[in-house]
């Protein structure tokens, strides 16, 4: 199992925790979108967060979408994940290059800029739950923690990281989310807060060959920790010709008729995986009849 998430509880269920290693799927996203290192880091962090947040949902059909809109050169990105360890995502601008930040690291905050993060949880109800917060840093981990604190009133510690090789491929990626449940004793809260302050970068753990289990064991050292399960995760796009057909039909007969009258094939690209779907004028005419 290369990429996976572990789920755990600590302190008799007063704390829940998730940790993931996601290097392969972040590399897959880099390859699909031809992202620059800074964009790979930003998208990789958000996809890793999305996977762990998706793993918190109950049912297989539940879907989580995280959308970041910023005023930086990257403009934003969009990620969707489910509770089965599947994630997909794309950046608005894949080829951003910026100088390193003051710490000599990839300036993700500079690429994202100021803006908003929107989290949409589609739980199969009539209306999805939508929460939106201002970005507090653009570094992604702090923004996810702020979202949980302000939108869901769940105090959370979040760490996310992507480390690149010299040839701009992904060396390792991963993250953790630690959440305090209502009624968590003050002593536990203080001890965990102090411990999380001393966590280095997630990638420093992964670079040393540490696993998600090792990361959680380090965070909860000397405390009761119960690993509940391990979930494989991957970059997965569920686009299909049928879905694209439904999207075309939703444009309406007038738009489809206009496309068919151009007498040339229409090519549609999936933004998540780059796959192309070609529709002949005859197929567009057939879809126009369905749209009536």
PDB file of C-alpha atoms in Angstrom:
ATOM      1  CA  UNK A   1       0.000   0.000   0.000  1.00  0.00           C
ATOM      2  CA  UNK A   2       1.754   3.188  -1.107  1.00  0.00           C
ATOM      3  CA  UNK A   3      -0.621   6.102  -0.400  1.00  0.00           C
ATOM      4  CA  UNK A   4      -2.955   5.638   2.556  1.00  0.00           C
ATOM      5  CA  UNK A   5      -4.745   7.322   5.466  1.00  0.00           C
ATOM      6  CA  UNK A   6      -4.848   6.048   9.041  1.00  0.00           C
ATOM      7  CA  UNK A   7      -7.740   6.914  11.336  1.00  0.00           C
ATOM      8  CA  UNK A   8      -7.346   6.909  15.100  1.00  0.00           C
ATOM      9  CA  UNK A   9      -8.832   7.916  18.441  1.00  0.00           C
ATOM     10  CA  UNK A  10      -7.030   9.024  21.585  1.00  0.00           C
ATOM     11  CA  UNK A  11      -7.908   9.827  25.194  1.00  0.00           C
ATOM     12  CA  UNK A  12     -10.915   7.482  25.198  1.00  0.00           C
ATOM     13  CA  UNK A  13     -12.472   9.088  22.118  1.00  0.00           C
ATOM     14  CA  UNK A  14     -11.985  12.686  23.292  1.00  0.00           C
ATOM     15  CA  UNK A  15      -9.565  13.247  20.386  1.00  0.00           C
ATOM     16  CA  UNK A  16      -9.750  11.939  16.843  1.00  0.00           C
ATOM     17  CA  UNK A  17      -6.814  11.916  14.476  1.00  0.00           C
ATOM     18  CA  UNK A  18      -5.983  11.263  10.837  1.00  0.00           C
ATOM     19  CA  UNK A  19      -2.626  11.011   9.095  1.00  0.00           C
ATOM     20  CA  UNK A  20      -1.815  10.315   5.446  1.00  0.00           C
ATOM     21  CA  UNK A  21       1.004   9.718   3.016  1.00  0.00           C
ATOM     22  CA  UNK A  22       0.070  10.941  -0.477  1.00  0.00           C
ATOM     23  CA  UNK A  23       3.259  11.218  -2.546  1.00  0.00           C
ATOM     24  CA  UNK A  24       2.103   9.008  -5.438  1.00  0.00           C
ATOM     25  CA  UNK A  25      -1.247  10.712  -5.967  1.00  0.00           C
ATOM     26  CA  UNK A  26       0.287  14.202  -5.728  1.00  0.00           C
ATOM     27  CA  UNK A  27       2.853  13.142  -8.341  1.00  0.00           C
ATOM     28  CA  UNK A  28      -0.041  11.881 -10.504  1.00  0.00           C
ATOM     29  CA  UNK A  29      -1.738  15.300 -10.240  1.00  0.00           C
ATOM     30  CA  UNK A  30       1.575  17.009 -11.101  1.00  0.00           C
ATOM     31  CA  UNK A  31       1.931  14.816 -14.189  1.00  0.00           C
ATOM     32  CA  UNK A  32      -1.665  15.353 -15.370  1.00  0.00           C
ATOM     33  CA  UNK A  33      -1.641  19.135 -14.924  1.00  0.00           C
ATOM     34  CA  UNK A  34       2.083  19.794 -15.638  1.00  0.00           C
ATOM     35  CA  UNK A  35       2.234  21.939 -12.510  1.00  0.00           C
ATOM     36  CA  UNK A  36       5.215  24.005 -11.430  1.00  0.00           C
ATOM     37  CA  UNK A  37       6.748  23.057  -8.029  1.00  0.00           C
ATOM     38  CA  UNK A  38       4.906  25.807  -6.154  1.00  0.00           C
ATOM     39  CA  UNK A  39       1.541  24.804  -7.641  1.00  0.00           C
ATOM     40  CA  UNK A  40       2.285  21.117  -7.015  1.00  0.00           C
ATOM     41  CA  UNK A  41       2.894  21.970  -3.341  1.00  0.00           C
ATOM     42  CA  UNK A  42      -0.322  24.001  -3.013  1.00  0.00           C
ATOM     43  CA  UNK A  43      -2.534  21.480  -4.819  1.00  0.00           C
ATOM     44  CA  UNK A  44      -0.859  18.542  -3.037  1.00  0.00           C
ATOM     45  CA  UNK A  45      -1.526  20.082   0.378  1.00  0.00           C
ATOM     46  CA  UNK A  46      -5.177  20.737  -0.460  1.00  0.00           C
ATOM     47  CA  UNK A  47      -5.698  17.246  -1.914  1.00  0.00           C
ATOM     48  CA  UNK A  48      -4.147  15.681   1.196  1.00  0.00           C
ATOM     49  CA  UNK A  49      -6.444  17.739   3.432  1.00  0.00           C
ATOM     50  CA  UNK A  50      -9.418  16.835   1.227  1.00  0.00           C
ATOM     51  CA  UNK A  51      -8.677  13.117   1.568  1.00  0.00           C
ATOM     52  CA  UNK A  52      -8.562  13.252   5.365  1.00  0.00           C
ATOM     53  CA  UNK A  53     -11.698  15.428   5.519  1.00  0.00           C
ATOM     54  CA  UNK A  54     -13.425  13.019   3.115  1.00  0.00           C
ATOM     55  CA  UNK A  55     -12.462  10.139   5.411  1.00  0.00           C
ATOM     56  CA  UNK A  56     -14.526  11.835   8.151  1.00  0.00           C
ATOM     57  CA  UNK A  57     -17.748  11.450   6.139  1.00  0.00           C
ATOM     58  CA  UNK A  58     -20.143   8.565   6.769  1.00  0.00           C
ATOM     59  CA  UNK A  59     -21.456   7.250   3.438  1.00  0.00           C
ATOM     60  CA  UNK A  60     -19.868   6.241   0.151  1.00  0.00           C
ATOM     61  CA  UNK A  61     -21.936   8.705  -1.891  1.00  0.00           C
ATOM     62  CA  UNK A  62     -20.979  11.661   0.353  1.00  0.00           C
ATOM     63  CA  UNK A  63     -18.799  14.136  -1.490  1.00  0.00           C
ATOM     64  CA  UNK A  64     -16.560  16.905  -0.186  1.00  0.00           C
ATOM     65  CA  UNK A  65     -15.445  19.830  -2.346  1.00  0.00           C
ATOM     66  CA  UNK A  66     -12.869  22.431  -1.279  1.00  0.00           C
ATOM     67  CA  UNK A  67     -12.501  25.538  -3.413  1.00  0.00           C
ATOM     68  CA  UNK A  68      -9.873  28.191  -2.892  1.00  0.00           C
ATOM     69  CA  UNK A  69     -10.151  31.541  -4.654  1.00  0.00           C
ATOM     70  CA  UNK A  70      -7.206  33.899  -4.172  1.00  0.00           C
ATOM     71  CA  UNK A  71      -5.771  37.084  -5.616  1.00  0.00           C
ATOM     72  CA  UNK A  72      -2.297  35.540  -6.082  1.00  0.00           C
ATOM     73  CA  UNK A  73      -0.955  34.442  -9.495  1.00  0.00           C
ATOM     74  CA  UNK A  74      -2.317  30.897  -8.995  1.00  0.00           C
ATOM     75  CA  UNK A  75      -5.861  32.336  -8.663  1.00  0.00           C
ATOM     76  CA  UNK A  76      -7.101  29.249  -6.866  1.00  0.00           C
ATOM     77  CA  UNK A  77      -7.788  25.524  -7.075  1.00  0.00           C
ATOM     78  CA  UNK A  78     -10.548  23.010  -6.612  1.00  0.00           C
ATOM     79  CA  UNK A  79     -10.443  19.567  -4.972  1.00  0.00           C
ATOM     80  CA  UNK A  80     -13.133  16.934  -4.434  1.00  0.00           C
ATOM     81  CA  UNK A  81     -12.854  13.810  -2.282  1.00  0.00           C
ATOM     82  CA  UNK A  82     -15.076  11.020  -0.990  1.00  0.00           C
ATOM     83  CA  UNK A  83     -14.892   8.717   2.032  1.00  0.00           C
ATOM     84  CA  UNK A  84     -13.349   5.874  -0.022  1.00  0.00           C
ATOM     85  CA  UNK A  85      -9.900   7.480  -0.287  1.00  0.00           C
ATOM     86  CA  UNK A  86     -10.465   8.938  -3.766  1.00  0.00           C
ATOM     87  CA  UNK A  87      -9.512  12.502  -4.618  1.00  0.00           C
ATOM     88  CA  UNK A  88      -9.191  14.687  -7.694  1.00  0.00           C
ATOM     89  CA  UNK A  89      -8.242  18.309  -8.122  1.00  0.00           C
ATOM     90  CA  UNK A  90      -6.971  20.978 -10.459  1.00  0.00           C
ATOM     91  CA  UNK A  91      -5.303  24.398 -10.180  1.00  0.00           C
ATOM     92  CA  UNK A  92      -6.649  27.427 -12.052  1.00  0.00           C
ATOM     93  CA  UNK A  93      -3.122  28.390 -13.167  1.00  0.00           C
ATOM     94  CA  UNK A  94      -0.700  25.427 -13.267  1.00  0.00           C
ATOM     95  CA  UNK A  95       2.584  27.108 -14.238  1.00  0.00           C
ATOM     96  CA  UNK A  96       3.196  29.780 -11.571  1.00  0.00           C
ATOM     97  CA  UNK A  97       6.834  30.434 -10.620  1.00  0.00           C
ATOM     98  CA  UNK A  98       7.802  32.696  -7.685  1.00  0.00           C
ATOM     99  CA  UNK A  99      11.025  33.285  -5.728  1.00  0.00           C
ATOM    100  CA  UNK A 100      11.429  31.287  -2.483  1.00  0.00           C
ATOM    101  CA  UNK A 101       9.914  32.797   0.667  1.00  0.00           C
ATOM    102  CA  UNK A 102      11.944  34.187   3.625  1.00  0.00           C
ATOM    103  CA  UNK A 103      12.505  30.638   4.917  1.00  0.00           C
ATOM    104  CA  UNK A 104      13.914  29.554   1.560  1.00  0.00           C
ATOM    105  CA  UNK A 105      10.865  27.391   0.872  1.00  0.00           C
ATOM    106  CA  UNK A 106       8.208  27.331  -1.871  1.00  0.00           C
ATOM    107  CA  UNK A 107       6.066  30.452  -1.423  1.00  0.00           C
ATOM    108  CA  UNK A 108       2.642  28.779  -1.472  1.00  0.00           C
ATOM    109  CA  UNK A 109       1.059  31.707   0.398  1.00  0.00           C
ATOM    110  CA  UNK A 110       2.378  34.118  -2.231  1.00  0.00           C
ATOM    111  CA  UNK A 111       1.038  31.972  -5.066  1.00  0.00           C
ATOM    112  CA  UNK A 112      -2.419  31.698  -3.478  1.00  0.00           C
ATOM    113  CA  UNK A 113      -2.672  35.243  -2.113  1.00  0.00           C
ATOM    114  CA  UNK A 114      -5.582  36.604  -0.082  1.00  0.00           C
ATOM    115  CA  UNK A 115      -9.078  35.253  -0.676  1.00  0.00           C
ATOM    116  CA  UNK A 116     -11.594  32.680   0.490  1.00  0.00           C
ATOM    117  CA  UNK A 117     -11.901  28.956   1.080  1.00  0.00           C
ATOM    118  CA  UNK A 118     -15.270  27.326   0.475  1.00  0.00           C
ATOM    119  CA  UNK A 119     -16.039  23.832   1.766  1.00  0.00           C
ATOM    120  CA  UNK A 120     -19.083  22.062   0.310  1.00  0.00           C
ATOM    121  CA  UNK A 121     -20.239  18.848   1.996  1.00  0.00           C
ATOM    122  CA  UNK A 122     -22.779  16.992  -0.141  1.00  0.00           C
ATOM    123  CA  UNK A 123     -24.278  14.407   2.217  1.00  0.00           C
ATOM    124  CA  UNK A 124     -27.153  13.345  -0.044  1.00  0.00           C
ATOM    125  CA  UNK A 125     -29.583  15.795   1.584  1.00  0.00           C
ATOM    126  CA  UNK A 126     -31.710  18.291  -0.365  1.00  0.00           C
ATOM    127  CA  UNK A 127     -29.101  21.012   0.029  1.00  0.00           C
ATOM    128  CA  UNK A 128     -25.343  20.558   0.556  1.00  0.00           C
ATOM    129  CA  UNK A 129     -23.747  22.173   3.603  1.00  0.00           C
ATOM    130  CA  UNK A 130     -21.594  25.129   2.533  1.00  0.00           C
ATOM    131  CA  UNK A 131     -19.056  26.837   4.787  1.00  0.00           C
ATOM    132  CA  UNK A 132     -16.830  29.718   3.722  1.00  0.00           C
ATOM    133  CA  UNK A 133     -13.950  31.448   5.496  1.00  0.00           C
ATOM    134  CA  UNK A 134     -11.365  34.062   4.638  1.00  0.00           C
ATOM    135  CA  UNK A 135      -7.900  32.628   4.030  1.00  0.00           C
ATOM    136  CA  UNK A 136      -5.753  33.337   7.097  1.00  0.00           C
ATOM    137  CA  UNK A 137      -2.370  32.521   5.547  1.00  0.00           C
ATOM    138  CA  UNK A 138      -2.750  30.870   2.132  1.00  0.00           C
ATOM    139  CA  UNK A 139      -0.423  28.094   3.393  1.00  0.00           C
ATOM    140  CA  UNK A 140      -3.456  25.709   3.387  1.00  0.00           C
ATOM    141  CA  UNK A 141      -2.901  23.909   6.745  1.00  0.00           C
ATOM    142  CA  UNK A 142      -3.652  27.017   8.841  1.00  0.00           C
ATOM    143  CA  UNK A 143      -6.618  27.779   6.581  1.00  0.00           C
ATOM    144  CA  UNK A 144      -8.103  24.300   7.110  1.00  0.00           C
ATOM    145  CA  UNK A 145      -7.626  24.637  10.893  1.00  0.00           C
ATOM    146  CA  UNK A 146      -9.308  28.063  10.820  1.00  0.00           C
ATOM    147  CA  UNK A 147     -12.218  26.650   8.791  1.00  0.00           C
ATOM    148  CA  UNK A 148     -12.844  23.937  11.407  1.00  0.00           C
ATOM    149  CA  UNK A 149     -12.585  26.383  14.315  1.00  0.00           C
ATOM    150  CA  UNK A 150     -14.904  29.014  12.819  1.00  0.00           C
ATOM    151  CA  UNK A 151     -17.367  27.036  10.653  1.00  0.00           C
ATOM    152  CA  UNK A 152     -17.693  23.803  12.616  1.00  0.00           C
ATOM    153  CA  UNK A 153     -16.484  24.871  16.087  1.00  0.00           C
ATOM    154  CA  UNK A 154     -14.022  21.947  16.164  1.00  0.00           C
ATOM    155  CA  UNK A 155     -10.550  22.927  17.449  1.00  0.00           C
ATOM    156  CA  UNK A 156      -8.067  21.227  15.099  1.00  0.00           C
ATOM    157  CA  UNK A 157      -4.333  20.917  14.604  1.00  0.00           C
ATOM    158  CA  UNK A 158      -3.418  20.502  10.917  1.00  0.00           C
ATOM    159  CA  UNK A 159      -0.086  19.755   9.259  1.00  0.00           C
ATOM    160  CA  UNK A 160       0.364  19.384   5.486  1.00  0.00           C
ATOM    161  CA  UNK A 161       3.452  19.125   3.320  1.00  0.00           C
ATOM    162  CA  UNK A 162       4.828  18.355  -0.141  1.00  0.00           C
ATOM    163  CA  UNK A 163       8.551  17.916  -0.789  1.00  0.00           C
ATOM    164  CA  UNK A 164       9.902  18.123  -4.346  1.00  0.00           C
ATOM    165  CA  UNK A 165      12.909  16.406  -5.938  1.00  0.00           C
ATOM    166  CA  UNK A 166      15.530  18.359  -7.899  1.00  0.00           C
ATOM    167  CA  UNK A 167      13.857  17.269 -11.160  1.00  0.00           C
ATOM    168  CA  UNK A 168      10.547  18.789  -9.920  1.00  0.00           C
ATOM    169  CA  UNK A 169       8.865  15.416  -9.335  1.00  0.00           C
ATOM    170  CA  UNK A 170       7.278  14.746  -5.927  1.00  0.00           C
ATOM    171  CA  UNK A 171       9.598  13.182  -3.346  1.00  0.00           C
ATOM    172  CA  UNK A 172       6.978  12.805  -0.594  1.00  0.00           C
ATOM    173  CA  UNK A 173       3.700  14.336   0.563  1.00  0.00           C
ATOM    174  CA  UNK A 174       1.316  13.866   3.439  1.00  0.00           C
ATOM    175  CA  UNK A 175      -0.339  15.396   6.456  1.00  0.00           C
ATOM    176  CA  UNK A 176      -2.277  15.020   9.684  1.00  0.00           C
ATOM    177  CA  UNK A 177      -5.426  16.399  11.291  1.00  0.00           C
ATOM    178  CA  UNK A 178      -5.958  16.169  15.071  1.00  0.00           C
ATOM    179  CA  UNK A 179      -9.385  17.232  16.382  1.00  0.00           C
ATOM    180  CA  UNK A 180     -10.687  17.796  19.907  1.00  0.00           C
ATOM    181  CA  UNK A 181     -14.161  16.465  20.633  1.00  0.00           C
ATOM    182  CA  UNK A 182     -16.640  18.342  22.890  1.00  0.00           C
ATOM    183  CA  UNK A 183     -15.838  17.764  26.572  1.00  0.00           C
ATOM    184  CA  UNK A 184     -12.121  17.128  26.011  1.00  0.00           C
ATOM    185  CA  UNK A 185     -10.327  17.799  29.358  1.00  0.00           C
ATOM    186  CA  UNK A 186      -8.342  21.045  29.599  1.00  0.00           C
ATOM    187  CA  UNK A 187      -5.179  19.138  30.578  1.00  0.00           C
ATOM    188  CA  UNK A 188      -5.333  17.092  27.362  1.00  0.00           C
ATOM    189  CA  UNK A 189      -5.974  20.211  25.250  1.00  0.00           C
ATOM    190  CA  UNK A 190      -2.981  22.055  26.739  1.00  0.00           C
ATOM    191  CA  UNK A 191      -0.651  19.051  26.406  1.00  0.00           C
ATOM    192  CA  UNK A 192      -1.644  18.454  22.776  1.00  0.00           C
ATOM    193  CA  UNK A 193      -1.348  22.139  21.874  1.00  0.00           C
ATOM    194  CA  UNK A 194       2.164  22.195  23.355  1.00  0.00           C
ATOM    195  CA  UNK A 195       3.104  19.005  21.510  1.00  0.00           C
ATOM    196  CA  UNK A 196       1.766  20.242  18.151  1.00  0.00           C
ATOM    197  CA  UNK A 197       3.803  23.457  18.510  1.00  0.00           C
ATOM    198  CA  UNK A 198       6.976  21.330  18.426  1.00  0.00           C
ATOM    199  CA  UNK A 199       6.056  19.349  15.298  1.00  0.00           C
ATOM    200  CA  UNK A 200       8.524  20.130  12.532  1.00  0.00           C
ATOM    201  CA  UNK A 201       7.366  19.875   8.930  1.00  0.00           C
ATOM    202  CA  UNK A 202       5.323  16.828   7.922  1.00  0.00           C
ATOM    203  CA  UNK A 203       7.781  16.202   5.097  1.00  0.00           C
ATOM    204  CA  UNK A 204      10.699  15.962   7.565  1.00  0.00           C
ATOM    205  CA  UNK A 205       8.954  12.901   9.056  1.00  0.00           C
ATOM    206  CA  UNK A 206       8.197  11.384   5.644  1.00  0.00           C
ATOM    207  CA  UNK A 207      11.685  12.111   4.284  1.00  0.00           C
ATOM    208  CA  UNK A 208      13.102  10.040   7.143  1.00  0.00           C
ATOM    209  CA  UNK A 209      10.895   7.129   6.093  1.00  0.00           C
ATOM    210  CA  UNK A 210       8.346   7.644   8.870  1.00  0.00           C
ATOM    211  CA  UNK A 211       4.792   6.385   8.225  1.00  0.00           C
ATOM    212  CA  UNK A 212       1.443   8.039   9.052  1.00  0.00           C
ATOM    213  CA  UNK A 213       1.313   5.691  12.070  1.00  0.00           C
ATOM    214  CA  UNK A 214       4.729   6.979  13.190  1.00  0.00           C
ATOM    215  CA  UNK A 215       3.570  10.594  12.892  1.00  0.00           C
ATOM    216  CA  UNK A 216       0.531   9.962  15.115  1.00  0.00           C
ATOM    217  CA  UNK A 217       2.652   7.927  17.566  1.00  0.00           C
ATOM    218  CA  UNK A 218       5.028  10.926  17.845  1.00  0.00           C
ATOM    219  CA  UNK A 219       2.171  13.436  18.376  1.00  0.00           C
ATOM    220  CA  UNK A 220       0.517  11.246  21.031  1.00  0.00           C
ATOM    221  CA  UNK A 221       3.711   9.965  22.653  1.00  0.00           C
ATOM    222  CA  UNK A 222       2.988   8.794  26.188  1.00  0.00           C
ATOM    223  CA  UNK A 223      -0.761   8.997  25.609  1.00  0.00           C
ATOM    224  CA  UNK A 224      -3.390   6.410  24.827  1.00  0.00           C
ATOM    225  CA  UNK A 225      -3.772   6.112  21.030  1.00  0.00           C
ATOM    226  CA  UNK A 226      -5.962   3.606  19.217  1.00  0.00           C
ATOM    227  CA  UNK A 227      -5.544   3.173  15.458  1.00  0.00           C
ATOM    228  CA  UNK A 228      -8.936   2.163  14.036  1.00  0.00           C
ATOM    229  CA  UNK A 229      -8.262   1.536  10.351  1.00  0.00           C
ATOM    230  CA  UNK A 230      -6.100   2.123   7.305  1.00  0.00           C
ATOM    231  CA  UNK A 231      -7.574   3.357   4.026  1.00  0.00           C
ATOM    232  CA  UNK A 232      -5.736   3.223   0.656  1.00  0.00           C
ATOM    233  CA  UNK A 233      -6.038   6.504  -1.263  1.00  0.00           C
ATOM    234  CA  UNK A 234      -5.464   7.543  -4.872  1.00  0.00           C
ATOM    235  CA  UNK A 235      -6.039  10.226  -7.487  1.00  0.00           C
ATOM    236  CA  UNK A 236      -9.243   9.127  -9.207  1.00  0.00           C
ATOM    237  CA  UNK A 237     -11.408  10.950 -11.743  1.00  0.00           C
ATOM    238  CA  UNK A 238     -14.884   9.537 -12.318  1.00  0.00           C
ATOM    239  CA  UNK A 239     -15.577  11.445 -15.528  1.00  0.00           C
ATOM    240  CA  UNK A 240     -17.210   9.467 -18.364  1.00  0.00           C
ATOM    241  CA  UNK A 241     -18.746  10.053 -21.774  1.00  0.00           C
ATOM    242  CA  UNK A 242     -22.223   9.677 -20.237  1.00  0.00           C
ATOM    243  CA  UNK A 243     -21.508  12.421 -17.696  1.00  0.00           C
ATOM    244  CA  UNK A 244     -20.221  14.748 -20.419  1.00  0.00           C
ATOM    245  CA  UNK A 245     -23.355  14.009 -22.468  1.00  0.00           C
ATOM    246  CA  UNK A 246     -25.529  14.981 -19.485  1.00  0.00           C
ATOM    247  CA  UNK A 247     -23.528  18.191 -19.091  1.00  0.00           C
ATOM    248  CA  UNK A 248     -24.038  18.998 -22.787  1.00  0.00           C
ATOM    249  CA  UNK A 249     -27.786  18.309 -22.559  1.00  0.00           C
ATOM    250  CA  UNK A 250     -27.966  20.691 -19.582  1.00  0.00           C
ATOM    251  CA  UNK A 251     -26.732  23.499 -21.911  1.00  0.00           C
ATOM    252  CA  UNK A 252     -30.143  23.381 -23.614  1.00  0.00           C
ATOM    253  CA  UNK A 253     -31.275  22.725 -27.180  1.00  0.00           C
ATOM    254  CA  UNK A 254     -30.504  26.233 -28.444  1.00  0.00           C
ATOM    255  CA  UNK A 255     -26.818  26.018 -27.488  1.00  0.00           C
ATOM    256  CA  UNK A 256     -26.495  22.459 -28.831  1.00  0.00           C
ATOM    257  CA  UNK A 257     -28.148  23.413 -32.118  1.00  0.00           C
ATOM    258  CA  UNK A 258     -25.684  26.278 -32.519  1.00  0.00           C
ATOM    259  CA  UNK A 259     -22.749  23.886 -31.853  1.00  0.00           C
ATOM    260  CA  UNK A 260     -24.087  21.308 -34.358  1.00  0.00           C
ATOM    261  CA  UNK A 261     -24.548  23.986 -37.045  1.00  0.00           C
ATOM    262  CA  UNK A 262     -20.836  24.714 -36.980  1.00  0.00           C
ATOM    263  CA  UNK A 263     -20.445  21.359 -38.811  1.00  0.00           C
ATOM    264  CA  UNK A 264     -17.334  20.393 -36.872  1.00  0.00           C
ATOM    265  CA  UNK A 265     -16.737  18.095 -33.905  1.00  0.00           C
ATOM    266  CA  UNK A 266     -16.948  19.569 -30.405  1.00  0.00           C
ATOM    267  CA  UNK A 267     -14.093  18.580 -28.091  1.00  0.00           C
ATOM    268  CA  UNK A 268     -14.591  18.782 -24.335  1.00  0.00           C
ATOM    269  CA  UNK A 269     -11.815  18.367 -21.761  1.00  0.00           C
ATOM    270  CA  UNK A 270     -12.191  17.176 -18.176  1.00  0.00           C
ATOM    271  CA  UNK A 271     -10.519  19.799 -15.966  1.00  0.00           C
ATOM    272  CA  UNK A 272      -9.644  17.190 -13.337  1.00  0.00           C
ATOM    273  CA  UNK A 273      -7.862  14.549 -15.439  1.00  0.00           C
ATOM    274  CA  UNK A 274      -7.350  16.167 -18.857  1.00  0.00           C
ATOM    275  CA  UNK A 275      -9.262  13.460 -20.722  1.00  0.00           C
ATOM    276  CA  UNK A 276     -10.884  14.614 -23.991  1.00  0.00           C
ATOM    277  CA  UNK A 277     -14.323  13.715 -25.310  1.00  0.00           C
ATOM    278  CA  UNK A 278     -15.162  14.293 -28.978  1.00  0.00           C
ATOM    279  CA  UNK A 279     -18.738  14.746 -30.234  1.00  0.00           C
ATOM    280  CA  UNK A 280     -19.569  14.785 -33.962  1.00  0.00           C
ATOM    281  CA  UNK A 281     -22.173  17.239 -35.361  1.00  0.00           C
ATOM    282  CA  UNK A 282     -24.579  14.271 -35.710  1.00  0.00           C
ATOM    283  CA  UNK A 283     -24.116  13.368 -32.024  1.00  0.00           C
ATOM    284  CA  UNK A 284     -24.685  16.984 -31.029  1.00  0.00           C
ATOM    285  CA  UNK A 285     -27.923  17.006 -33.054  1.00  0.00           C
ATOM    286  CA  UNK A 286     -29.060  13.824 -31.285  1.00  0.00           C
ATOM    287  CA  UNK A 287     -28.312  15.403 -27.901  1.00  0.00           C
ATOM    288  CA  UNK A 288     -30.191  18.539 -28.976  1.00  0.00           C
ATOM    289  CA  UNK A 289     -33.294  16.416 -29.544  1.00  0.00           C
ATOM    290  CA  UNK A 290     -32.907  14.980 -26.020  1.00  0.00           C
ATOM    291  CA  UNK A 291     -32.577  18.493 -24.586  1.00  0.00           C
ATOM    292  CA  UNK A 292     -36.027  19.538 -25.875  1.00  0.00           C
TER     293      UNK A 292
END
